[in-house]
mmCIF file of C-alpha atoms and ligand atoms in Angstrom:
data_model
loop_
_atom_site.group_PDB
_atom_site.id
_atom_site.type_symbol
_atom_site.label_atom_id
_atom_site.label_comp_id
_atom_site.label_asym_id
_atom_site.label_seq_id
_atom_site.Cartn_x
_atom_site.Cartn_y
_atom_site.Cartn_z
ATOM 1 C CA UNK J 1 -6.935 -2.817 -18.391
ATOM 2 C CA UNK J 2 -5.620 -6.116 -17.546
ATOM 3 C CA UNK J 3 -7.458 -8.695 -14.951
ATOM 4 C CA UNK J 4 -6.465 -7.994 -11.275
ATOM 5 C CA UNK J 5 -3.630 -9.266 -10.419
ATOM 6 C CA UNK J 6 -3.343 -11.944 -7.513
ATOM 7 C CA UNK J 7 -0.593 -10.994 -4.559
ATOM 8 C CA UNK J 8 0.735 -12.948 -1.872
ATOM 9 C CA UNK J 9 3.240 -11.446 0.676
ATOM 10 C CA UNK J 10 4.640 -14.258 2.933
ATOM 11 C CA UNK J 11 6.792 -13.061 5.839
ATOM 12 C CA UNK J 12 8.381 -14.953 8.398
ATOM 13 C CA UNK J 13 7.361 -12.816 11.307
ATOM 14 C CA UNK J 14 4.174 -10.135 11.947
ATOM 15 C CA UNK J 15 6.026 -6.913 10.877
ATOM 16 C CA UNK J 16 7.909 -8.122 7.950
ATOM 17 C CA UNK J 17 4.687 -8.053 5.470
ATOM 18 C CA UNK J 18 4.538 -4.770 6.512
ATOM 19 C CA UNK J 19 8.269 -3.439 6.600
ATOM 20 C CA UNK J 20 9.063 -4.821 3.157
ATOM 21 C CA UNK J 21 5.960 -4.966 1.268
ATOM 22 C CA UNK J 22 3.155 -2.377 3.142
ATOM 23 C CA UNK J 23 3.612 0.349 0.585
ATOM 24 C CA UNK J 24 3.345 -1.869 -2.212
ATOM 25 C CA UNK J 25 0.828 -4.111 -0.915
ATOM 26 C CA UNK J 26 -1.216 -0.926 -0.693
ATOM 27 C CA UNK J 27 -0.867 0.145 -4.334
ATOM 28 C CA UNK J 28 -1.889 -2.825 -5.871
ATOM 29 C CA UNK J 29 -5.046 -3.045 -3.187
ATOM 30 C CA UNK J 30 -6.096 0.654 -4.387
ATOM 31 C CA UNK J 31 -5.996 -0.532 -7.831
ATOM 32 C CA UNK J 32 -8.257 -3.233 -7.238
ATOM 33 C CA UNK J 33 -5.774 -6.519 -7.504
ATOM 34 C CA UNK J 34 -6.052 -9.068 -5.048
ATOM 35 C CA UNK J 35 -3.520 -8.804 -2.221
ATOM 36 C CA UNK J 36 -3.208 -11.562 0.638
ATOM 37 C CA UNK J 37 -0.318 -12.467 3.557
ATOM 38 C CA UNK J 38 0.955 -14.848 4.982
ATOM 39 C CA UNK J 39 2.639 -14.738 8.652
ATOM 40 C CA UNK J 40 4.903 -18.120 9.265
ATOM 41 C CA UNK J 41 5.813 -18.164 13.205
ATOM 42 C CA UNK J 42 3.724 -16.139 15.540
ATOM 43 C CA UNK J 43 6.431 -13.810 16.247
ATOM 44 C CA UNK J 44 6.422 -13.885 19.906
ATOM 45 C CA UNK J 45 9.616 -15.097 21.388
ATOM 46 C CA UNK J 46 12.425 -12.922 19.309
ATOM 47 C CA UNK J 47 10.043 -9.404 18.992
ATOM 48 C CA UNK J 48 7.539 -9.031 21.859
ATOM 49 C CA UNK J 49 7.713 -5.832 24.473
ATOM 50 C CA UNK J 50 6.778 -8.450 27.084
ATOM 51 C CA UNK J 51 8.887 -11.927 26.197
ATOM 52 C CA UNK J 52 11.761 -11.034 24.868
ATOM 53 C CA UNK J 53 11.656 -7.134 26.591
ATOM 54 C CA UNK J 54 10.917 -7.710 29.803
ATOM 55 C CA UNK J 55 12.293 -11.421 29.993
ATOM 56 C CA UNK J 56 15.811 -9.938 29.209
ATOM 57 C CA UNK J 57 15.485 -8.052 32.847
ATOM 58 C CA UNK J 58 14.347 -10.442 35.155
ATOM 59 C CA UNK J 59 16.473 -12.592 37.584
ATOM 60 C CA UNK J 60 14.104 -15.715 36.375
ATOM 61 C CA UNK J 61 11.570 -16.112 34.052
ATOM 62 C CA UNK J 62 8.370 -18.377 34.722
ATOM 63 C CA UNK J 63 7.891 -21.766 34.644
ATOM 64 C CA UNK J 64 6.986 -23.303 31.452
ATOM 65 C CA UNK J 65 3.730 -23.573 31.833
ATOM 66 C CA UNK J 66 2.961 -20.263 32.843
ATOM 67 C CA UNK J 67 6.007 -19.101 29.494
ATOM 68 C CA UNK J 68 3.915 -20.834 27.151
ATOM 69 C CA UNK J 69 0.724 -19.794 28.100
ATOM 70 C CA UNK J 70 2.138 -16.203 28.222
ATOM 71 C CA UNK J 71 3.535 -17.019 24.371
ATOM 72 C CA UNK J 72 0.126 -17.445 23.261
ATOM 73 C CA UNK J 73 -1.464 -14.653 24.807
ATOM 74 C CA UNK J 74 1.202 -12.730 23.594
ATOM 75 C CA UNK J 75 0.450 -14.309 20.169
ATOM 76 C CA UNK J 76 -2.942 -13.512 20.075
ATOM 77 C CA UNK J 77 -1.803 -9.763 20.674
ATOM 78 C CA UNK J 78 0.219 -9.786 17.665
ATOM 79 C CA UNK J 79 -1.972 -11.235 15.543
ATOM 80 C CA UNK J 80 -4.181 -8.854 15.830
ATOM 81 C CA UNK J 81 -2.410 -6.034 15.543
ATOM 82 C CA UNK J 82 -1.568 -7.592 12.015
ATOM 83 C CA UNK J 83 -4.998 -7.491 11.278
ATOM 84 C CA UNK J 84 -5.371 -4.137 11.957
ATOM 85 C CA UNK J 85 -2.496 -2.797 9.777
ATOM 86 C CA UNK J 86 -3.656 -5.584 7.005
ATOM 87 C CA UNK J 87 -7.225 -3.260 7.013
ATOM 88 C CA UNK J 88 -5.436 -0.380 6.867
ATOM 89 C CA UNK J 89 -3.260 -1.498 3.398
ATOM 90 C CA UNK J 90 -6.572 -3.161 1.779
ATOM 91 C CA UNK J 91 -5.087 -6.605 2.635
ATOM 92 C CA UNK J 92 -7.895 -9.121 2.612
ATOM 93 C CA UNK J 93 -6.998 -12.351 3.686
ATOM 94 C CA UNK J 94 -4.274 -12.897 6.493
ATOM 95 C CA UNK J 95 -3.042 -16.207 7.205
ATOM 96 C CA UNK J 96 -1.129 -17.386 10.437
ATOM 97 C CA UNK J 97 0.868 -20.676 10.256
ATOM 98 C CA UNK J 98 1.227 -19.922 13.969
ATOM 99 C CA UNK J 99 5.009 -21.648 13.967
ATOM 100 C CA UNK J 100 6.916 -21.088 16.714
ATOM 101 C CA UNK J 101 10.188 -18.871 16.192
ATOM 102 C CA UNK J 102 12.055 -20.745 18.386
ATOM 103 C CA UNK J 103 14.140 -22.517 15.594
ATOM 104 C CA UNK J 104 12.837 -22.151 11.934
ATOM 105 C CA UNK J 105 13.574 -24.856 9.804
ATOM 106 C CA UNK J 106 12.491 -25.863 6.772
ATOM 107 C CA UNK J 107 9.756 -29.004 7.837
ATOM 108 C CA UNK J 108 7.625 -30.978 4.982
ATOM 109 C CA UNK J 109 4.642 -29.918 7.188
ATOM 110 C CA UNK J 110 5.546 -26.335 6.692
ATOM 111 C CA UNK J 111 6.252 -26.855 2.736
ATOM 112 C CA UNK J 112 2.974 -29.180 2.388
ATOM 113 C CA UNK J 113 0.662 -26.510 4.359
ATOM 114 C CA UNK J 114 2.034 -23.477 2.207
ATOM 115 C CA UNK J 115 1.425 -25.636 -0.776
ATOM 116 C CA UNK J 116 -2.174 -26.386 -0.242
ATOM 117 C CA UNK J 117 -2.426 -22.691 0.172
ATOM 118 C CA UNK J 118 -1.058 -21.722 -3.202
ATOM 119 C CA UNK J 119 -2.887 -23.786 -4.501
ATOM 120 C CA UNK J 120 -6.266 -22.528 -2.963
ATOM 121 C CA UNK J 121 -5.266 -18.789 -3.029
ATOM 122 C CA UNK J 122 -3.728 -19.062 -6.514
ATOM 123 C CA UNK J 123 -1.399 -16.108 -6.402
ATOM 124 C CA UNK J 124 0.166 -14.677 -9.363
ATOM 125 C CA UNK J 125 3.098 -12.785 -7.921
ATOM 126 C CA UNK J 126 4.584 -13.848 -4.626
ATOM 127 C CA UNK J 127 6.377 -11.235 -2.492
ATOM 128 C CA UNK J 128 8.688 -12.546 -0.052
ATOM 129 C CA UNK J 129 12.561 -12.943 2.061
ATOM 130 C CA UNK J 130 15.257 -13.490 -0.192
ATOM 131 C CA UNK J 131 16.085 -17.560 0.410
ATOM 132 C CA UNK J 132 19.955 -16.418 1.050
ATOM 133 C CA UNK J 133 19.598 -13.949 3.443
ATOM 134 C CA UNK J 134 22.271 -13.284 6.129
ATOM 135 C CA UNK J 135 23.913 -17.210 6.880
ATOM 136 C CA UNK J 136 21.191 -18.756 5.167
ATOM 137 C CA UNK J 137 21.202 -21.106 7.285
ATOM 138 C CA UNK J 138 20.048 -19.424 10.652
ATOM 139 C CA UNK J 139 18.375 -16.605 9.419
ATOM 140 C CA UNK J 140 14.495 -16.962 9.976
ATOM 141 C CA UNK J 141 14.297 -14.751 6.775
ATOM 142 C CA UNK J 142 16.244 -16.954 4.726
ATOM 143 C CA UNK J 143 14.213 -20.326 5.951
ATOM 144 C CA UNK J 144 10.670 -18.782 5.074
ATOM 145 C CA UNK J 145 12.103 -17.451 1.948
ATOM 146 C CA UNK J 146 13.574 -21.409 1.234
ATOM 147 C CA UNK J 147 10.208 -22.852 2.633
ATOM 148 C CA UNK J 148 8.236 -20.386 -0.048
ATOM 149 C CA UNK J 149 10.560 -21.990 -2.703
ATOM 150 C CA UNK J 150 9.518 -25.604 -2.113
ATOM 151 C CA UNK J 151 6.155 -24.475 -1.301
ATOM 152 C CA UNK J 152 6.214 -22.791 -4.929
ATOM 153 C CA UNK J 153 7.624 -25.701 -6.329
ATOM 154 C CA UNK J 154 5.291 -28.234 -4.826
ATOM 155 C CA UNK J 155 1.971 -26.244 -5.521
ATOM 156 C CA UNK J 156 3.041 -26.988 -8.999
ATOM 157 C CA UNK J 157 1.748 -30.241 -8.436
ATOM 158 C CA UNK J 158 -1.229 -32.663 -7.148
ATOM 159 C CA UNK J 159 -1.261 -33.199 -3.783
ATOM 160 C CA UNK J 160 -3.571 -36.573 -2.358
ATOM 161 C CA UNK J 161 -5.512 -35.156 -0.027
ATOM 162 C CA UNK J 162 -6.134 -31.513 -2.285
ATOM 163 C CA UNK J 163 -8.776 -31.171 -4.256
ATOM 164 C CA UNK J 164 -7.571 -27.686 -5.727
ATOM 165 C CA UNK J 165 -5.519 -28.494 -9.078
ATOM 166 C CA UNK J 166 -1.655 -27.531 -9.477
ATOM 167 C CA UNK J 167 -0.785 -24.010 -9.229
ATOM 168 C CA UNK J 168 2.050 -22.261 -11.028
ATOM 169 C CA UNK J 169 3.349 -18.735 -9.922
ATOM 170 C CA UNK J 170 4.396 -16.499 -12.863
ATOM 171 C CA UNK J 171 6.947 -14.018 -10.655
ATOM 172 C CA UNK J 172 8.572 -13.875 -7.232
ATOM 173 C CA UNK J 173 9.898 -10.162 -5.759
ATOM 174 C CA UNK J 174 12.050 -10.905 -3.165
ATOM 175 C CA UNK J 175 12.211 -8.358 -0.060
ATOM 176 C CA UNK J 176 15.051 -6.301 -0.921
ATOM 177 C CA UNK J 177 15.944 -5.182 2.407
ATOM 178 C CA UNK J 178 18.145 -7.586 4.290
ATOM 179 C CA UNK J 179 19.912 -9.469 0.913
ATOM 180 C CA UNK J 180 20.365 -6.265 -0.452
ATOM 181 C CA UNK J 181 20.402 -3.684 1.842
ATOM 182 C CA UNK J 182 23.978 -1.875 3.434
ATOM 183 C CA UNK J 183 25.868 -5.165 4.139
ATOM 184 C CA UNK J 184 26.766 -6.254 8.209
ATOM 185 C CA UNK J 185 28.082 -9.521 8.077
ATOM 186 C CA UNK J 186 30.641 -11.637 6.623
ATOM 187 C CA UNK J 187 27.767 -13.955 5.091
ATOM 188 C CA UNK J 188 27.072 -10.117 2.855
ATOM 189 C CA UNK J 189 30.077 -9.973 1.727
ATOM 190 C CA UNK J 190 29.434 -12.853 -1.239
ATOM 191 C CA UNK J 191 26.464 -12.461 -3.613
ATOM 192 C CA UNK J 192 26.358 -9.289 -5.454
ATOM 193 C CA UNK J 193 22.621 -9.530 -5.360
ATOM 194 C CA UNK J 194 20.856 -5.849 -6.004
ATOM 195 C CA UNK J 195 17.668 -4.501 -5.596
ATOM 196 C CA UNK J 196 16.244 -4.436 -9.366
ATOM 197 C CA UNK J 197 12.719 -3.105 -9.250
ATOM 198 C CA UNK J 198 11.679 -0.517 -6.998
ATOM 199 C CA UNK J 199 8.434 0.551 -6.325
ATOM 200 C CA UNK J 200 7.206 4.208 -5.284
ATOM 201 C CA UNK J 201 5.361 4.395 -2.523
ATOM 202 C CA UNK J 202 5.417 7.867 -1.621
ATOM 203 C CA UNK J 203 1.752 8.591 -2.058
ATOM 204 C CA UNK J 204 0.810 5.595 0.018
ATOM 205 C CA UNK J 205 3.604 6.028 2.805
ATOM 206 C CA UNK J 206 1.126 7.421 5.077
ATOM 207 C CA UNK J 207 -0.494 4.257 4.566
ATOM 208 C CA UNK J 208 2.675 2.627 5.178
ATOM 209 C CA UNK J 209 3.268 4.372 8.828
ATOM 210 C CA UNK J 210 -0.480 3.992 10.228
ATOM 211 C CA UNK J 211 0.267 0.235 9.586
ATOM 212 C CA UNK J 212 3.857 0.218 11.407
ATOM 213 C CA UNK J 213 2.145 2.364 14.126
ATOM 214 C CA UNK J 214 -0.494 -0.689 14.426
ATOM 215 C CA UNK J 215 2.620 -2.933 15.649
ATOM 216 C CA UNK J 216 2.763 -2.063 18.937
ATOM 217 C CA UNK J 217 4.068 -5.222 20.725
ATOM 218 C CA UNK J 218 7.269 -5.050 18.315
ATOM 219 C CA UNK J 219 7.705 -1.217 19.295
ATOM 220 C CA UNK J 220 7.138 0.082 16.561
ATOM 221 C CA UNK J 221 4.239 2.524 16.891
ATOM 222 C CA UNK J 222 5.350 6.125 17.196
ATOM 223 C CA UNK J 223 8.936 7.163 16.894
ATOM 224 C CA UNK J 224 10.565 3.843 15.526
ATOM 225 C CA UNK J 225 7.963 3.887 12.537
ATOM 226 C CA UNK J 226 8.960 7.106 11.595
ATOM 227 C CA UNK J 227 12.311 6.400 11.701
ATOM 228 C CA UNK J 228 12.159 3.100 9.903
ATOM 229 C CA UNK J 229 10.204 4.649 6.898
ATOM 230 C CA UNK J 230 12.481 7.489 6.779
ATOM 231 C CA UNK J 231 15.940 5.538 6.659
ATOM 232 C CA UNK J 232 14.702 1.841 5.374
ATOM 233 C CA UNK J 233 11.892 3.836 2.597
ATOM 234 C CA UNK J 234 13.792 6.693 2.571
ATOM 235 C CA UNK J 235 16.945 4.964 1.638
ATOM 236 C CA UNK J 236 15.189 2.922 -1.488
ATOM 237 C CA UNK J 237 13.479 5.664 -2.316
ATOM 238 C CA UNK J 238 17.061 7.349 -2.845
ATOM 239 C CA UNK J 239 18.091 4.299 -4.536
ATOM 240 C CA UNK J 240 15.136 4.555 -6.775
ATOM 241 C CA UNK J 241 14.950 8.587 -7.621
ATOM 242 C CA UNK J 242 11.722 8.811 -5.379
ATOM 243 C CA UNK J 243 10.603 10.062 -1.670
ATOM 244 C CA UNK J 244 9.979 6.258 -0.531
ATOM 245 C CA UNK J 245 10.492 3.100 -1.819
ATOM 246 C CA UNK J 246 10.398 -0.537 -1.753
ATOM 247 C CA UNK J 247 12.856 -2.598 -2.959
ATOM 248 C CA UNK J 248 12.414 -6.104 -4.574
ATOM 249 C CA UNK J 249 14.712 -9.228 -6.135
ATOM 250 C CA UNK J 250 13.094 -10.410 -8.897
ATOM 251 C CA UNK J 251 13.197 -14.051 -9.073
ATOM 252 C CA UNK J 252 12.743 -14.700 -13.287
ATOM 253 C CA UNK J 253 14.205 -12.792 -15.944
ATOM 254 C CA UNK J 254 11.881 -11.410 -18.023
ATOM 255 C CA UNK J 255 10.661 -11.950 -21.702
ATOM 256 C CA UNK J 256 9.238 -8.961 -23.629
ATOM 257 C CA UNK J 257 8.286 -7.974 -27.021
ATOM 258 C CA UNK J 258 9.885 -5.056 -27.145
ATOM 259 C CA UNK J 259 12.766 -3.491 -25.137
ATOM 260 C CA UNK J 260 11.370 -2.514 -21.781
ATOM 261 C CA UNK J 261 12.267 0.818 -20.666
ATOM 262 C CA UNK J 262 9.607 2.536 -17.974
ATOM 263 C CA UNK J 263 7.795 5.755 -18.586
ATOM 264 C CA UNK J 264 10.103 6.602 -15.105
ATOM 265 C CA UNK J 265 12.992 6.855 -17.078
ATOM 266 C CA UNK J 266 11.519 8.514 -19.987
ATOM 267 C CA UNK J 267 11.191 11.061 -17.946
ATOM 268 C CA UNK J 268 13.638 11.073 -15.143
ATOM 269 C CA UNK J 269 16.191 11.109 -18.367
ATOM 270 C CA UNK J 270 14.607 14.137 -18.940
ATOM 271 C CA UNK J 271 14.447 16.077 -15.840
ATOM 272 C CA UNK J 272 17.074 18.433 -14.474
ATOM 273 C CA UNK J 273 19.546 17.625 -11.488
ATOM 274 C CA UNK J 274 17.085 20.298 -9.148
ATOM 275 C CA UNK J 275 13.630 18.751 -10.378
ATOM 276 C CA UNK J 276 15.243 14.851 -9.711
ATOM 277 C CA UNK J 277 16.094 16.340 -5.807
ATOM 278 C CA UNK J 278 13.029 18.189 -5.325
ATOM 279 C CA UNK J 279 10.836 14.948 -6.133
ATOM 280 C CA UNK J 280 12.722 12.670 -3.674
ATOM 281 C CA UNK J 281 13.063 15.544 -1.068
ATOM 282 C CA UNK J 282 8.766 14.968 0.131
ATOM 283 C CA UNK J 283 9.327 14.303 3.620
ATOM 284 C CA UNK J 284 6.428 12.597 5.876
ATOM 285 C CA UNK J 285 5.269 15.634 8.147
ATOM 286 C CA UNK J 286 5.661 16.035 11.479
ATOM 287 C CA UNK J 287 2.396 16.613 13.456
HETATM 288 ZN ZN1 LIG R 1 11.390 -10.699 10.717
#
């Protein structure tokens, strides 16, 4: 056995830890490795049942005051409902930059703060959004994926004012979903980019759903759960010649000794056209 590995998944907002990375955050928990988020913006203006739900139906909304005090109680909501699911997927450590998701941009502060944290945390594998998601320029995806980059970059590096020595990070998975998923918009259209490592999380997907379920405030628990994990999972897991999957960008190519090919497809090569359907035809069941 090899020492743990050390995970960060950094998300832009609450869910997307959990969307893109619960199932494989999960597996590497249960194995023992380290696994920690990150959560940039607090989530609450673009994916709340009461700010940007109910706001949508009212002839006026509240003074700003009264808006922004409502923002961080709606915050604090969110928050913990990531905690919860984080318990639930062996996540230990959770951190909230608490930026508002007004207008991401990429900000020295934001870099600087993420830095000091890579450096602390020392993660060996970072999962997060692809930096050229959608526009890349609007996308909130896209700017915490481009703020993870200089963040990456900079931890490699002292810092006056950190005490914690230069950190380097030996991969980056990039959430497949969104940069690779069934293209939208015109900004899709260029790229090419594909997901090339999946990871099975069929015997953690319950996992998975108990964590969506937790996300409440983004209306997810209950029926929209289920249906995420069986077309977003279900799709990669298709993809991938499992029941549910993940799908990931890897950032580096990859130097081996020897030519890598997967005990996966040893022995999918080896399976007939009926075994390869039964074993991605497991279906979550329906209580
Ligand atoms: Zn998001």
């Amino acid at each position: 056995m090899s020492e743990p590995l050390r995970i960060l998944s950094v998300g832009a907002h609450p869910a997307d830890i959990f969307d893109q990375s619960g199932g494989t955050m999960a597996h590497h928990a249960d194995q023992g490795d380290y696994v920690g988020c990150v959560v940039l913006t607090h989530g609450a203006r673009v994916h709340d049942a009461v700010i940007s739900d109910d706001m949508h139906h009212r002839s006026e909304v509240p003074a700003a005051a009264e808006l922004q005090a409502l923002i961080t109680e709606r915050s604090d909501i969110k928050a913990e409902e990531a905690r919860k699911a984080c318990k639930l997927l062996g996540v230990e450590d959770l951190y909230f930059f608490g930026a508002d998701d007004a207008v991401l941009i990429v900000t020295d502060e934001a870099v600087r703060r993420l830095a000091r944290l890579l450096r602390q945390v020392r993660p060996d594998v970072i999962l997060t959004h692809f930096p050229k998601e959608g526009d890349g320029l609007t996308n909130a995806h896209a700017i915490a994926g481009q703020i993870v980059m200089h963040a990456i970059s900079l931890a490699g590096g002292v810092d006056p004012g950190d005490r914690n020595p230069p950190h380097k990070v030996a991969q980056v998975f990039f959430f497949g979903a969104g940069a690779a998923a069934i293209p939208r918009q015109v900004w899709q259209s260029e790229g090419g980019y594909y997901n090339a490592v999946f990871i099975d999380i069929t015997d953690v997907v319950d996992k998975k759903l108990a964590a969506l379920d937790c996300l409440i405030s983004q209306g997810y628990g209950g029926a929209y759960a289920r249906k995420r994990i069986e077309t977003s999972d279900g799709a990669f897991g298709g993809a991938g010649g499992v029941a549910y999957a993940e799908g990931f960008i890897p950032l580096n190519a990859e130097t081996h000794d020897y030519l890598p090919v997967t005990e996966r497809a040893l022995a999918s090569a080896r399976a007939s056209d009926h075994e390869l359907i039964a074993e991605r035809s497991y279906r979550i069941p329906v209580d």
